[in-house]
């Protein structure tokens, strides 16, 4: 299982300039349930295919020093996406876990 950052780590990273929330689920999953409490960007990444994320990363997140807070359904794909972004030179990438695990964000908005 991918290591998931704590709510405190996610909320601290969110306060940094340029922080981006990134949903790596597919479009059907996003339509069924999305992150309501924060704006986010979306690029699909599965455990065996992150080509969409790889092609969109620098357009969606141009500042490689700004925090990227990744989420999916359970945290597994977010963990894979974290590895991909770190290999592309992103310096501060966090795995926030699953969208359902992020209810603490609506309490802090």
Short mmCIF file of C-alpha atoms in Angstrom, two decimals:
data_model
loop_
_atom_site.label_atom_id
_atom_site.label_comp_id
_atom_site.label_asym_id
_atom_site.label_seq_id
_atom_site.Cartn_x
_atom_site.Cartn_y
_atom_site.Cartn_z
CA UNK A 1 0.00 0.00 0.00
CA UNK A 2 1.25 3.46 -0.87
CA UNK A 3 2.23 5.70 2.01
CA UNK A 4 -0.50 8.27 2.62
CA UNK A 5 0.31 11.68 4.05
CA UNK A 6 -1.46 12.83 7.21
CA UNK A 7 -4.29 15.38 7.15
CA UNK A 8 -1.95 17.80 8.92
CA UNK A 9 0.68 17.42 6.18
CA UNK A 10 -1.92 17.94 3.45
CA UNK A 11 -3.42 21.03 5.11
CA UNK A 12 0.05 22.53 5.67
CA UNK A 13 1.02 21.93 2.02
CA UNK A 14 -2.25 23.46 0.85
CA UNK A 15 -1.27 26.76 2.47
CA UNK A 16 1.88 27.06 0.36
CA UNK A 17 1.80 29.31 -2.74
CA UNK A 18 0.79 27.52 -5.92
CA UNK A 19 -0.44 24.32 -4.23
CA UNK A 20 -2.49 22.12 -6.58
CA UNK A 21 -4.95 19.33 -5.81
CA UNK A 22 -4.75 16.60 -8.46
CA UNK A 23 -7.36 13.87 -9.00
CA UNK A 24 -5.88 10.88 -10.84
CA UNK A 25 -9.13 8.93 -11.20
CA UNK A 26 -10.87 8.42 -14.52
CA UNK A 27 -13.54 10.83 -15.75
CA UNK A 28 -16.45 8.48 -14.89
CA UNK A 29 -15.25 8.23 -11.28
CA UNK A 30 -14.83 12.00 -11.07
CA UNK A 31 -18.38 12.54 -12.36
CA UNK A 32 -19.74 10.10 -9.77
CA UNK A 33 -17.97 11.78 -6.84
CA UNK A 34 -15.63 14.75 -6.79
CA UNK A 35 -13.78 16.84 -4.26
CA UNK A 36 -16.32 19.51 -3.36
CA UNK A 37 -14.33 21.61 -0.91
CA UNK A 38 -11.36 22.57 -3.12
CA UNK A 39 -10.63 23.33 -6.77
CA UNK A 40 -8.61 20.55 -8.39
CA UNK A 41 -7.11 19.43 -11.66
CA UNK A 42 -7.56 15.98 -13.18
CA UNK A 43 -5.28 13.64 -15.13
CA UNK A 44 -5.83 9.88 -15.15
CA UNK A 45 -3.16 7.57 -13.77
CA UNK A 46 -3.69 3.85 -13.20
CA UNK A 47 -1.28 1.40 -11.60
CA UNK A 48 -0.08 0.28 -15.04
CA UNK A 49 -0.67 3.36 -17.23
CA UNK A 50 0.16 6.95 -16.26
CA UNK A 51 0.64 8.20 -19.81
CA UNK A 52 -2.14 10.82 -19.50
CA UNK A 53 -0.61 12.23 -16.33
CA UNK A 54 2.86 12.19 -17.87
CA UNK A 55 1.68 14.12 -20.92
CA UNK A 56 -0.40 16.69 -18.99
CA UNK A 57 1.79 17.20 -15.90
CA UNK A 58 3.79 20.24 -16.96
CA UNK A 59 0.71 21.96 -18.40
CA UNK A 60 -1.42 21.33 -15.30
CA UNK A 61 1.35 22.02 -12.78
CA UNK A 62 4.02 24.27 -14.22
CA UNK A 63 5.80 25.03 -10.91
CA UNK A 64 7.73 21.91 -9.90
CA UNK A 65 8.50 23.44 -6.50
CA UNK A 66 4.84 24.01 -5.55
CA UNK A 67 3.04 21.27 -3.60
CA UNK A 68 1.00 18.76 -5.59
CA UNK A 69 -1.61 17.02 -3.43
CA UNK A 70 -2.77 13.87 -5.22
CA UNK A 71 -5.87 11.82 -4.51
CA UNK A 72 -7.82 8.97 -6.09
CA UNK A 73 -10.32 6.46 -4.68
CA UNK A 74 -8.13 4.65 -2.14
CA UNK A 75 -4.63 6.10 -2.37
CA UNK A 76 -3.03 3.38 -4.51
CA UNK A 77 -3.16 5.25 -7.83
CA UNK A 78 -2.19 8.45 -6.03
CA UNK A 79 0.91 6.62 -4.78
CA UNK A 80 1.80 5.61 -8.34
CA UNK A 81 1.20 9.17 -9.57
CA UNK A 82 3.42 10.49 -6.77
CA UNK A 83 6.28 8.28 -8.02
CA UNK A 84 5.74 9.46 -11.61
CA UNK A 85 5.74 13.16 -10.67
CA UNK A 86 8.80 12.79 -8.46
CA UNK A 87 10.63 11.15 -11.39
CA UNK A 88 9.61 14.17 -13.52
CA UNK A 89 11.27 16.49 -11.00
CA UNK A 90 8.38 17.63 -8.81
CA UNK A 91 9.81 18.43 -5.39
CA UNK A 92 6.82 18.34 -3.01
CA UNK A 93 4.28 15.66 -3.89
CA UNK A 94 1.82 14.36 -1.32
CA UNK A 95 -0.53 11.37 -1.41
CA UNK A 96 -3.77 12.50 0.26
CA UNK A 97 -5.33 9.04 -0.17
CA UNK A 98 -8.90 8.55 -1.32
CA UNK A 99 -11.44 11.28 -1.98
CA UNK A 100 -13.59 9.88 0.85
CA UNK A 101 -10.63 10.14 3.24
CA UNK A 102 -10.41 13.89 2.66
CA UNK A 103 -13.55 14.97 4.51
CA UNK A 104 -11.30 16.91 6.91
CA UNK A 105 -10.83 19.50 4.14
CA UNK A 106 -14.49 20.53 4.24
CA UNK A 107 -14.11 21.20 7.96
CA UNK A 108 -11.14 23.51 7.38
CA UNK A 109 -12.38 25.54 4.40
#
